[in-house]
Amino acid sequence: MDYYVKNGDIILSQKDFNLDQTLDCGQAFRWKKVQSDYISSYEGYFLNDFLKISQVTSDEFILHSTSEKDFLKKWTQYFDLYTDYSELKKMFSQDKTIADACKFAGGIRLLRQNDWECLISFIISQNNNIPRIKGIIERLCTHYSGTFPDPSLLAEETPQSLEYLRSGFRSKYIADASEKVNSGEVDLKSISNLPIESARTELCKIKGVGAKVSECVLLYGMYRTDAFPVDVWIKRVLDTYYPDGFPQYLKQYQGIAQLYLFHYIRNCKHN
DNA sequence: CGCCAGGACGCCC
DNA sequence: GGGCGTCATGGC
């Protein structure tokens, strides 16, 4: 990671980073691709901090209108820039299937998102498709003037008052999660420090949070890289390529490996 | 139109 | 403990 400041923008030099692969691989739902003269540009949020970011070349980026302070304090963390993905991929590539996945799209990085936002987002994600998940979350944020609502705000809502989301049966789950987090019955900050089995148990106390959603919250919202969400796509990968189980030596970082596999199985046509 | 979606729940056996 | 229907909504 290397950078300099130019006309109020951050010019970033970064290997192992592709915006299309990272921002549109189903781990975050508030990034929008926007028209630009660059390879690609996105606008989105980490919590309520807005960012426009562009990919200029394979390893050059512009973070538009960002202070050096915000860059160092927020965005380097969010994009996980202090982690060496070349090293990770070297380890992953001992496995043929993941090696292929990394060759197909090696610019994916794990986004270090907010636990609360991840919880609500992945509750919404269940039995749903990505375009519609994005729509529901956009309606939610628009309702709160473009910001993602805090637990205290959402805790005032009921399944009825959430009808504008058109999230179907999930609205009662959103209401339950908001109530439990706001009251402290479920304490996300404490959970993030628990052994992973206990953390799963605690998260699953929320109605509508099961094995898959809790795993996503752990991985995407709490940076538990050993969390391993299994959805229908990853199930296909496991059935096809790992009938005897996922390699144990990848356990500590299997969540990140899962990102490459998820993107690969969904987008590589010859599968 | 029908099938499916980054699933969880309730009920059945 | 595993299997299966159900749950809203709408993308494709």
PDB file of C-alpha atoms (C1' of nucleotides) in Angstrom:
ATOM      1  CA  MET A   1       0.000   0.000   0.000  1.00  0.00           C
ATOM      2  CA  ASP A   2       1.350   3.375  -1.050  1.00  0.00           C
ATOM      3  CA  TYR A   3      -0.371   6.704  -1.566  1.00  0.00           C
ATOM      4  CA  TYR A   4      -0.079  10.429  -1.979  1.00  0.00           C
ATOM      5  CA  VAL A   5      -2.443  13.388  -1.823  1.00  0.00           C
ATOM      6  CA  LYS A   6      -3.259  15.340  -4.967  1.00  0.00           C
ATOM      7  CA  ASN A   7      -5.823  18.149  -5.254  1.00  0.00           C
ATOM      8  CA  GLY A   8      -7.790  16.823  -2.322  1.00  0.00           C
ATOM      9  CA  ASP A   9      -7.873  13.271  -3.668  1.00  0.00           C
ATOM     10  CA  ILE A  10      -5.975  10.264  -2.424  1.00  0.00           C
ATOM     11  CA  ILE A  11      -3.997   8.532  -5.136  1.00  0.00           C
ATOM     12  CA  LEU A  12      -3.546   4.958  -4.029  1.00  0.00           C
ATOM     13  CA  SER A  13      -1.193   2.321  -5.349  1.00  0.00           C
ATOM     14  CA  GLN A  14      -2.437  -1.101  -4.334  1.00  0.00           C
ATOM     15  CA  LYS A  15      -1.885  -4.651  -5.559  1.00  0.00           C
ATOM     16  CA  ASP A  16      -4.464  -7.447  -5.375  1.00  0.00           C
ATOM     17  CA  PHE A  17      -7.406  -5.071  -5.572  1.00  0.00           C
ATOM     18  CA  ASN A  18     -10.150  -4.905  -8.176  1.00  0.00           C
ATOM     19  CA  LEU A  19     -13.161  -2.717  -7.559  1.00  0.00           C
ATOM     20  CA  ASP A  20     -15.652  -4.657  -9.675  1.00  0.00           C
ATOM     21  CA  GLN A  21     -14.696  -7.918  -8.042  1.00  0.00           C
ATOM     22  CA  THR A  22     -14.597  -6.557  -4.493  1.00  0.00           C
ATOM     23  CA  LEU A  23     -17.609  -4.262  -4.440  1.00  0.00           C
ATOM     24  CA  ASP A  24     -19.962  -6.443  -6.436  1.00  0.00           C
ATOM     25  CA  CYS A  25     -19.390  -9.930  -5.074  1.00  0.00           C
ATOM     26  CA  GLY A  26     -22.242 -10.099  -2.598  1.00  0.00           C
ATOM     27  CA  GLN A  27     -20.446  -9.026   0.569  1.00  0.00           C
ATOM     28  CA  ALA A  28     -21.672  -5.413   0.584  1.00  0.00           C
ATOM     29  CA  PHE A  29     -24.864  -3.973  -0.862  1.00  0.00           C
ATOM     30  CA  ARG A  30     -24.544  -0.186  -0.807  1.00  0.00           C
ATOM     31  CA  TRP A  31     -21.967   0.368  -3.569  1.00  0.00           C
ATOM     32  CA  LYS A  32     -23.174   1.704  -6.900  1.00  0.00           C
ATOM     33  CA  LYS A  33     -21.205   1.632 -10.104  1.00  0.00           C
ATOM     34  CA  VAL A  34     -21.223   5.098 -11.680  1.00  0.00           C
ATOM     35  CA  GLN A  35     -20.350   6.351 -15.144  1.00  0.00           C
ATOM     36  CA  SER A  36     -16.737   7.495 -15.499  1.00  0.00           C
ATOM     37  CA  ASP A  37     -13.729   7.647 -17.783  1.00  0.00           C
ATOM     38  CA  TYR A  38     -11.845   5.211 -15.573  1.00  0.00           C
ATOM     39  CA  ILE A  39     -11.833   1.409 -15.617  1.00  0.00           C
ATOM     40  CA  SER A  40     -14.611   1.672 -13.070  1.00  0.00           C
ATOM     41  CA  SER A  41     -15.936   4.024 -10.419  1.00  0.00           C
ATOM     42  CA  TYR A  42     -18.143   3.365  -7.433  1.00  0.00           C
ATOM     43  CA  GLU A  43     -20.007   5.466  -4.923  1.00  0.00           C
ATOM     44  CA  GLY A  44     -20.983   4.085  -1.570  1.00  0.00           C
ATOM     45  CA  TYR A  45     -20.729   4.184   2.168  1.00  0.00           C
ATOM     46  CA  PHE A  46     -18.941   2.719   5.124  1.00  0.00           C
ATOM     47  CA  LEU A  47     -21.542   3.402   7.797  1.00  0.00           C
ATOM     48  CA  ASN A  48     -22.417   6.980   6.943  1.00  0.00           C
ATOM     49  CA  ASP A  49     -19.125   8.016   5.449  1.00  0.00           C
ATOM     50  CA  PHE A  50     -19.544   8.556   1.737  1.00  0.00           C
ATOM     51  CA  LEU A  51     -16.813   7.672  -0.745  1.00  0.00           C
ATOM     52  CA  LYS A  52     -16.329   7.822  -4.467  1.00  0.00           C
ATOM     53  CA  ILE A  53     -13.505   5.564  -5.589  1.00  0.00           C
ATOM     54  CA  SER A  54     -12.160   4.873  -9.064  1.00  0.00           C
ATOM     55  CA  GLN A  55      -9.867   2.244 -10.485  1.00  0.00           C
ATOM     56  CA  VAL A  56      -7.435   3.890 -12.903  1.00  0.00           C
ATOM     57  CA  THR A  57      -5.180   0.953 -13.758  1.00  0.00           C
ATOM     58  CA  SER A  58      -4.755  -2.577 -12.438  1.00  0.00           C
ATOM     59  CA  ASP A  59      -3.112  -1.188  -9.321  1.00  0.00           C
ATOM     60  CA  GLU A  60      -3.920   2.534  -9.201  1.00  0.00           C
ATOM     61  CA  PHE A  61      -6.920   4.091  -7.528  1.00  0.00           C
ATOM     62  CA  ILE A  62      -8.394   7.494  -6.755  1.00  0.00           C
ATOM     63  CA  LEU A  63     -10.314   8.084  -3.567  1.00  0.00           C
ATOM     64  CA  HIS A  64     -12.136  11.262  -4.526  1.00  0.00           C
ATOM     65  CA  SER A  65     -12.507  14.184  -2.128  1.00  0.00           C
ATOM     66  CA  THR A  66     -11.134  12.293   0.826  1.00  0.00           C
ATOM     67  CA  SER A  67      -8.915  13.691   3.542  1.00  0.00           C
ATOM     68  CA  GLU A  68      -5.696  11.944   4.353  1.00  0.00           C
ATOM     69  CA  LYS A  69      -7.006  11.565   7.883  1.00  0.00           C
ATOM     70  CA  ASP A  70     -10.211   9.779   6.816  1.00  0.00           C
ATOM     71  CA  PHE A  71      -8.239   7.629   4.408  1.00  0.00           C
ATOM     72  CA  LEU A  72      -5.858   6.437   7.096  1.00  0.00           C
ATOM     73  CA  LYS A  73      -8.468   6.173   9.806  1.00  0.00           C
ATOM     74  CA  LYS A  74     -11.366   4.608   7.898  1.00  0.00           C
ATOM     75  CA  TRP A  75     -10.766   3.485   4.343  1.00  0.00           C
ATOM     76  CA  THR A  76      -7.477   1.664   4.791  1.00  0.00           C
ATOM     77  CA  GLN A  77      -9.247  -0.417   7.400  1.00  0.00           C
ATOM     78  CA  TYR A  78     -12.424  -0.871   5.400  1.00  0.00           C
ATOM     79  CA  PHE A  79     -10.599  -2.127   2.315  1.00  0.00           C
ATOM     80  CA  ASP A  80      -8.287  -4.239   4.479  1.00  0.00           C
ATOM     81  CA  LEU A  81      -5.248  -2.593   2.902  1.00  0.00           C
ATOM     82  CA  TYR A  82      -2.850  -3.680   5.636  1.00  0.00           C
ATOM     83  CA  THR A  83      -3.387  -7.341   4.843  1.00  0.00           C
ATOM     84  CA  ASP A  84      -1.109  -8.977   2.296  1.00  0.00           C
ATOM     85  CA  TYR A  85      -3.448 -10.750  -0.105  1.00  0.00           C
ATOM     86  CA  SER A  86      -0.550 -12.045  -2.185  1.00  0.00           C
ATOM     87  CA  GLU A  87       0.480 -14.099   0.814  1.00  0.00           C
ATOM     88  CA  LEU A  88      -3.069 -15.287   1.397  1.00  0.00           C
ATOM     89  CA  LYS A  89      -3.500 -16.315  -2.232  1.00  0.00           C
ATOM     90  CA  LYS A  90      -0.170 -18.103  -2.172  1.00  0.00           C
ATOM     91  CA  MET A  91      -1.492 -20.202   0.671  1.00  0.00           C
ATOM     92  CA  PHE A  92      -4.891 -20.685  -0.983  1.00  0.00           C
ATOM     93  CA  SER A  93      -3.319 -21.791  -4.218  1.00  0.00           C
ATOM     94  CA  GLN A  94      -2.035 -24.998  -2.676  1.00  0.00           C
ATOM     95  CA  ASP A  95      -5.588 -26.057  -3.433  1.00  0.00           C
ATOM     96  CA  LYS A  96      -6.367 -26.523  -7.126  1.00  0.00           C
ATOM     97  CA  THR A  97      -9.926 -25.233  -7.043  1.00  0.00           C
ATOM     98  CA  ILE A  98      -9.139 -22.077  -5.085  1.00  0.00           C
ATOM     99  CA  ALA A  99      -6.091 -21.537  -7.268  1.00  0.00           C
ATOM    100  CA  ASP A 100      -8.432 -21.488 -10.264  1.00  0.00           C
ATOM    101  CA  ALA A 101     -10.790 -19.134  -8.454  1.00  0.00           C
ATOM    102  CA  CYS A 102      -7.945 -16.749  -7.635  1.00  0.00           C
ATOM    103  CA  LYS A 103      -6.751 -16.894 -11.220  1.00  0.00           C
ATOM    104  CA  PHE A 104     -10.259 -16.054 -12.405  1.00  0.00           C
ATOM    105  CA  ALA A 105     -10.682 -13.095 -10.053  1.00  0.00           C
ATOM    106  CA  GLY A 106      -7.700 -12.345  -7.861  1.00  0.00           C
ATOM    107  CA  GLY A 107      -8.689  -8.810  -6.958  1.00  0.00           C
ATOM    108  CA  ILE A 108     -11.223  -9.613  -4.300  1.00  0.00           C
ATOM    109  CA  ARG A 109     -10.604  -8.268  -0.807  1.00  0.00           C
ATOM    110  CA  LEU A 110     -12.583  -8.796   2.358  1.00  0.00           C
ATOM    111  CA  LEU A 111     -14.392  -5.585   3.304  1.00  0.00           C
ATOM    112  CA  ARG A 112     -14.261  -4.848   7.023  1.00  0.00           C
ATOM    113  CA  GLN A 113     -17.809  -3.658   7.476  1.00  0.00           C
ATOM    114  CA  ASN A 114     -19.896  -2.596  10.444  1.00  0.00           C
ATOM    115  CA  ASP A 115     -21.391  -5.375  12.557  1.00  0.00           C
ATOM    116  CA  TRP A 116     -24.847  -3.817  12.951  1.00  0.00           C
ATOM    117  CA  GLU A 117     -25.249  -2.945   9.283  1.00  0.00           C
ATOM    118  CA  CYS A 118     -24.128  -6.456   8.330  1.00  0.00           C
ATOM    119  CA  LEU A 119     -26.623  -8.001  10.695  1.00  0.00           C
ATOM    120  CA  ILE A 120     -29.574  -6.171   9.146  1.00  0.00           C
ATOM    121  CA  SER A 121     -28.249  -6.539   5.600  1.00  0.00           C
ATOM    122  CA  PHE A 122     -27.818 -10.294   5.807  1.00  0.00           C
ATOM    123  CA  ILE A 123     -31.154 -10.779   7.537  1.00  0.00           C
ATOM    124  CA  ILE A 124     -32.585  -9.095   4.458  1.00  0.00           C
ATOM    125  CA  SER A 125     -30.460 -11.304   2.217  1.00  0.00           C
ATOM    126  CA  GLN A 126     -32.116 -14.570   3.187  1.00  0.00           C
ATOM    127  CA  ASN A 127     -33.944 -16.376   0.393  1.00  0.00           C
ATOM    128  CA  ASN A 128     -33.476 -13.254  -1.703  1.00  0.00           C
ATOM    129  CA  ASN A 129     -31.528 -12.156  -4.760  1.00  0.00           C
ATOM    130  CA  ILE A 130     -28.778  -9.551  -4.758  1.00  0.00           C
ATOM    131  CA  PRO A 131     -30.516  -6.859  -6.869  1.00  0.00           C
ATOM    132  CA  ARG A 132     -33.543  -6.974  -4.596  1.00  0.00           C
ATOM    133  CA  ILE A 133     -31.424  -6.988  -1.435  1.00  0.00           C
ATOM    134  CA  LYS A 134     -29.794  -3.786  -2.657  1.00  0.00           C
ATOM    135  CA  GLY A 135     -33.203  -2.261  -3.356  1.00  0.00           C
ATOM    136  CA  ILE A 136     -34.529  -3.000   0.117  1.00  0.00           C
ATOM    137  CA  ILE A 137     -31.421  -1.598   1.807  1.00  0.00           C
ATOM    138  CA  GLU A 138     -31.586   1.490  -0.384  1.00  0.00           C
ATOM    139  CA  ARG A 139     -35.215   2.070   0.603  1.00  0.00           C
ATOM    140  CA  LEU A 140     -34.206   1.668   4.241  1.00  0.00           C
ATOM    141  CA  CYS A 141     -31.409   4.227   4.015  1.00  0.00           C
ATOM    142  CA  THR A 142     -33.430   6.648   1.890  1.00  0.00           C
ATOM    143  CA  HIS A 143     -36.085   6.548   4.595  1.00  0.00           C
ATOM    144  CA  TYR A 144     -33.426   7.857   7.003  1.00  0.00           C
ATOM    145  CA  SER A 145     -32.153  10.621   4.715  1.00  0.00           C
ATOM    146  CA  GLY A 146     -29.519   8.427   3.107  1.00  0.00           C
ATOM    147  CA  THR A 147     -27.949   7.155   6.316  1.00  0.00           C
ATOM    148  CA  PHE A 148     -28.030   3.645   7.717  1.00  0.00           C
ATOM    149  CA  PRO A 149     -30.263   3.797  10.810  1.00  0.00           C
ATOM    150  CA  ASP A 150     -28.806   3.128  14.266  1.00  0.00           C
ATOM    151  CA  PRO A 151     -30.329   0.359  16.407  1.00  0.00           C
ATOM    152  CA  SER A 152     -32.116   2.972  18.528  1.00  0.00           C
ATOM    153  CA  LEU A 153     -33.896   4.339  15.464  1.00  0.00           C
ATOM    154  CA  LEU A 154     -34.878   0.963  14.010  1.00  0.00           C
ATOM    155  CA  ALA A 155     -35.994  -0.274  17.410  1.00  0.00           C
ATOM    156  CA  GLU A 156     -38.902   2.152  17.212  1.00  0.00           C
ATOM    157  CA  GLU A 157     -40.234   0.382  14.135  1.00  0.00           C
ATOM    158  CA  THR A 158     -42.655  -2.522  13.875  1.00  0.00           C
ATOM    159  CA  PRO A 159     -43.149  -5.044  11.082  1.00  0.00           C
ATOM    160  CA  GLN A 160     -46.128  -2.910  10.018  1.00  0.00           C
ATOM    161  CA  SER A 161     -44.224   0.367   9.955  1.00  0.00           C
ATOM    162  CA  LEU A 162     -41.506  -1.345   7.892  1.00  0.00           C
ATOM    163  CA  GLU A 163     -43.892  -2.245   5.083  1.00  0.00           C
ATOM    164  CA  TYR A 164     -42.402   0.452   2.856  1.00  0.00           C
ATOM    165  CA  LEU A 165     -39.303  -1.736   2.597  1.00  0.00           C
ATOM    166  CA  ARG A 166     -41.314  -4.458   0.837  1.00  0.00           C
ATOM    167  CA  SER A 167     -39.015  -6.963   2.532  1.00  0.00           C
ATOM    168  CA  GLY A 168     -41.779  -9.494   3.080  1.00  0.00           C
ATOM    169  CA  PHE A 169     -41.490 -11.920   5.967  1.00  0.00           C
ATOM    170  CA  ARG A 170     -38.093 -10.447   6.883  1.00  0.00           C
ATOM    171  CA  SER A 171     -39.560  -7.307   8.439  1.00  0.00           C
ATOM    172  CA  LYS A 172     -40.392  -9.120  11.674  1.00  0.00           C
ATOM    173  CA  TYR A 173     -36.799 -10.328  11.826  1.00  0.00           C
ATOM    174  CA  ILE A 174     -35.489  -6.779  11.346  1.00  0.00           C
ATOM    175  CA  ALA A 175     -37.722  -5.603  14.175  1.00  0.00           C
ATOM    176  CA  ASP A 176     -36.541  -8.378  16.495  1.00  0.00           C
ATOM    177  CA  ALA A 177     -32.869  -7.752  15.730  1.00  0.00           C
ATOM    178  CA  SER A 178     -33.298  -4.022  16.358  1.00  0.00           C
ATOM    179  CA  GLU A 179     -35.047  -4.581  19.655  1.00  0.00           C
ATOM    180  CA  LYS A 180     -32.476  -7.077  20.937  1.00  0.00           C
ATOM    181  CA  VAL A 181     -29.453  -5.035  19.874  1.00  0.00           C
ATOM    182  CA  ASN A 182     -30.899  -1.751  21.129  1.00  0.00           C
ATOM    183  CA  SER A 183     -31.805  -3.227  24.514  1.00  0.00           C
ATOM    184  CA  GLY A 184     -28.390  -4.803  24.891  1.00  0.00           C
ATOM    185  CA  GLU A 185     -29.839  -8.302  25.034  1.00  0.00           C
ATOM    186  CA  VAL A 186     -27.588  -8.975  22.074  1.00  0.00           C
ATOM    187  CA  ASP A 187     -24.280  -7.106  22.407  1.00  0.00           C
ATOM    188  CA  LEU A 188     -22.467  -7.105  19.090  1.00  0.00           C
ATOM    189  CA  LYS A 189     -19.217  -5.647  20.458  1.00  0.00           C
ATOM    190  CA  SER A 190     -18.981  -8.391  23.084  1.00  0.00           C
ATOM    191  CA  ILE A 191     -19.913 -11.066  20.578  1.00  0.00           C
ATOM    192  CA  SER A 192     -17.093 -10.004  18.275  1.00  0.00           C
ATOM    193  CA  ASN A 193     -14.604 -11.056  20.962  1.00  0.00           C
ATOM    194  CA  LEU A 194     -16.170 -14.390  21.867  1.00  0.00           C
ATOM    195  CA  PRO A 195     -14.899 -17.792  20.730  1.00  0.00           C
ATOM    196  CA  ILE A 196     -16.586 -18.405  17.397  1.00  0.00           C
ATOM    197  CA  GLU A 197     -18.950 -21.121  18.612  1.00  0.00           C
ATOM    198  CA  SER A 198     -20.277 -18.909  21.419  1.00  0.00           C
ATOM    199  CA  ALA A 199     -20.520 -15.983  19.028  1.00  0.00           C
ATOM    200  CA  ARG A 200     -22.688 -18.066  16.683  1.00  0.00           C
ATOM    201  CA  THR A 201     -24.961 -19.088  19.533  1.00  0.00           C
ATOM    202  CA  GLU A 202     -25.413 -15.486  20.667  1.00  0.00           C
ATOM    203  CA  LEU A 203     -26.207 -14.181  17.180  1.00  0.00           C
ATOM    204  CA  CYS A 204     -28.727 -16.958  16.601  1.00  0.00           C
ATOM    205  CA  LYS A 205     -30.775 -15.674  19.545  1.00  0.00           C
ATOM    206  CA  ILE A 206     -32.196 -13.186  17.053  1.00  0.00           C
ATOM    207  CA  LYS A 207     -35.232 -14.413  15.139  1.00  0.00           C
ATOM    208  CA  GLY A 208     -34.348 -14.887  11.499  1.00  0.00           C
ATOM    209  CA  VAL A 209     -30.653 -15.346  12.211  1.00  0.00           C
ATOM    210  CA  GLY A 210     -29.481 -18.877  11.546  1.00  0.00           C
ATOM    211  CA  ALA A 211     -26.297 -20.613  10.487  1.00  0.00           C
ATOM    212  CA  LYS A 212     -25.786 -18.660   7.272  1.00  0.00           C
ATOM    213  CA  VAL A 213     -26.663 -15.145   8.416  1.00  0.00           C
ATOM    214  CA  SER A 214     -24.662 -15.427  11.646  1.00  0.00           C
ATOM    215  CA  GLU A 215     -21.663 -16.627   9.672  1.00  0.00           C
ATOM    216  CA  CYS A 216     -21.921 -13.601   7.354  1.00  0.00           C
ATOM    217  CA  VAL A 217     -22.095 -11.206  10.305  1.00  0.00           C
ATOM    218  CA  LEU A 218     -19.011 -12.832  11.811  1.00  0.00           C
ATOM    219  CA  LEU A 219     -17.036 -12.680   8.578  1.00  0.00           C
ATOM    220  CA  TYR A 220     -18.119  -9.389   7.030  1.00  0.00           C
ATOM    221  CA  GLY A 221     -19.051  -7.417  10.134  1.00  0.00           C
ATOM    222  CA  MET A 222     -16.580  -8.714  12.698  1.00  0.00           C
ATOM    223  CA  TYR A 223     -13.584  -9.725  10.577  1.00  0.00           C
ATOM    224  CA  ARG A 224     -13.686 -13.312  11.755  1.00  0.00           C
ATOM    225  CA  THR A 225     -11.796 -14.764   8.823  1.00  0.00           C
ATOM    226  CA  ASP A 226     -12.427 -18.317  10.020  1.00  0.00           C
ATOM    227  CA  ALA A 227     -16.190 -17.855   9.579  1.00  0.00           C
ATOM    228  CA  PHE A 228     -17.417 -19.734   6.515  1.00  0.00           C
ATOM    229  CA  PRO A 229     -20.869 -18.822   5.143  1.00  0.00           C
ATOM    230  CA  VAL A 230     -22.443 -21.638   3.145  1.00  0.00           C
ATOM    231  CA  ASP A 231     -25.211 -20.542   0.786  1.00  0.00           C
ATOM    232  CA  VAL A 232     -26.603 -22.440  -2.197  1.00  0.00           C
ATOM    233  CA  TRP A 233     -23.607 -21.472  -4.323  1.00  0.00           C
ATOM    234  CA  ILE A 234     -20.944 -22.510  -1.841  1.00  0.00           C
ATOM    235  CA  LYS A 235     -22.913 -25.677  -1.232  1.00  0.00           C
ATOM    236  CA  ARG A 236     -22.503 -26.405  -4.926  1.00  0.00           C
ATOM    237  CA  VAL A 237     -18.752 -25.813  -4.611  1.00  0.00           C
ATOM    238  CA  LEU A 238     -18.497 -28.113  -1.604  1.00  0.00           C
ATOM    239  CA  ASP A 239     -20.532 -30.877  -3.262  1.00  0.00           C
ATOM    240  CA  THR A 240     -18.603 -30.635  -6.526  1.00  0.00           C
ATOM    241  CA  TYR A 241     -15.011 -30.055  -5.429  1.00  0.00           C
ATOM    242  CA  TYR A 242     -14.813 -30.999  -1.755  1.00  0.00           C
ATOM    243  CA  PRO A 243     -16.838 -34.162  -1.183  1.00  0.00           C
ATOM    244  CA  ASP A 244     -14.431 -35.090   1.628  1.00  0.00           C
ATOM    245  CA  GLY A 245     -14.601 -31.694   3.327  1.00  0.00           C
ATOM    246  CA  PHE A 246     -12.927 -28.303   3.009  1.00  0.00           C
ATOM    247  CA  PRO A 247      -9.137 -28.317   3.562  1.00  0.00           C
ATOM    248  CA  GLN A 248      -8.327 -27.916   7.245  1.00  0.00           C
ATOM    249  CA  TYR A 249      -5.079 -26.033   6.711  1.00  0.00           C
ATOM    250  CA  LEU A 250      -7.114 -23.112   5.349  1.00  0.00           C
ATOM    251  CA  LYS A 251      -9.301 -22.924   8.416  1.00  0.00           C
ATOM    252  CA  GLN A 252      -8.000 -19.643   9.798  1.00  0.00           C
ATOM    253  CA  TYR A 253      -8.735 -17.802   6.536  1.00  0.00           C
ATOM    254  CA  GLN A 254     -11.417 -19.972   4.974  1.00  0.00           C
ATOM    255  CA  GLY A 255     -13.877 -17.077   4.969  1.00  0.00           C
ATOM    256  CA  ILE A 256     -11.683 -15.163   2.539  1.00  0.00           C
ATOM    257  CA  ALA A 257     -11.172 -18.267   0.418  1.00  0.00           C
ATOM    258  CA  GLN A 258     -14.946 -18.547   0.347  1.00  0.00           C
ATOM    259  CA  LEU A 259     -15.148 -15.089  -1.287  1.00  0.00           C
ATOM    260  CA  TYR A 260     -13.021 -16.197  -4.234  1.00  0.00           C
ATOM    261  CA  LEU A 261     -14.992 -19.425  -4.578  1.00  0.00           C
ATOM    262  CA  PHE A 262     -18.355 -17.658  -4.392  1.00  0.00           C
ATOM    263  CA  HIS A 263     -17.419 -15.207  -7.128  1.00  0.00           C
ATOM    264  CA  TYR A 264     -15.877 -17.973  -9.222  1.00  0.00           C
ATOM    265  CA  ILE A 265     -18.809 -20.381  -9.172  1.00  0.00           C
ATOM    266  CA  ARG A 266     -21.312 -17.631  -9.914  1.00  0.00           C
ATOM    267  CA  ASN A 267     -19.447 -15.870 -12.709  1.00  0.00           C
ATOM    268  CA  CYS A 268     -17.183 -18.372 -14.437  1.00  0.00           C
ATOM    269  CA  LYS A 269     -19.288 -19.624 -17.330  1.00  0.00           C
ATOM    270  CA  HIS A 270     -17.665 -23.026 -17.828  1.00  0.00           C
ATOM    271  CA  ASN A 271     -18.934 -24.131 -14.432  1.00  0.00           C
TER     272      ASN A 271
ATOM    273  C1'  DC B   1     -45.610 -17.614 -16.919  1.00  0.00           C
ATOM    274  C1'  DG B   2     -42.574 -20.482 -13.596  1.00  0.00           C
ATOM    275  C1'  DC B   3     -38.326 -20.885 -11.261  1.00  0.00           C
ATOM    276  C1'  DC B   4     -35.254 -19.054  -8.222  1.00  0.00           C
ATOM    277  C1'  DA B   5     -32.853 -16.150  -4.753  1.00  0.00           C
ATOM    278  C1'  DG B   6     -25.964 -15.279  -0.174  1.00  0.00           C
ATOM    279  C1'  DG B   7     -32.360 -19.044   4.618  1.00  0.00           C
ATOM    280  C1'  DA B   8     -34.857 -19.694   8.781  1.00  0.00           C
ATOM    281  C1'  DC B   9     -38.671 -21.588  11.119  1.00  0.00           C
ATOM    282  C1'  DG B  10     -42.075 -24.904  12.501  1.00  0.00           C
ATOM    283  C1'  DC B  11     -43.617 -29.203  12.262  1.00  0.00           C
ATOM    284  C1'  DC B  12     -43.230 -33.959  11.255  1.00  0.00           C
ATOM    285  C1'  DC B  13     -41.178 -38.381  11.756  1.00  0.00           C
TER     286       DC B  13
ATOM    287  C1'  DG C   1     -31.388 -35.361  14.401  1.00  0.00           C
ATOM    288  C1'  DG C   2     -32.691 -34.854   9.340  1.00  0.00           C
ATOM    289  C1'  DG C   3     -36.388 -33.775   5.801  1.00  0.00           C
ATOM    290  C1'  DC C   4     -39.861 -30.765   3.963  1.00  0.00           C
ATOM    291  C1'  DG C   5     -43.423 -27.125   3.320  1.00  0.00           C
ATOM    292  C1'  DT C   6     -43.878 -22.372   4.136  1.00  0.00           C
ATOM    293  C1'  DC C   7     -42.801 -17.714   4.266  1.00  0.00           C
ATOM    294  C1'  DA C   8     -43.145 -12.208   0.688  1.00  0.00           C
ATOM    295  C1'  DT C   9     -41.345 -10.215  -3.078  1.00  0.00           C
ATOM    296  C1'  DG C  10     -39.735  -9.580  -7.447  1.00  0.00           C
ATOM    297  C1'  DG C  11     -35.462 -10.533 -10.721  1.00  0.00           C
ATOM    298  C1'  DC C  12     -34.788 -13.100 -14.644  1.00  0.00           C
TER     299       DC C  12
END
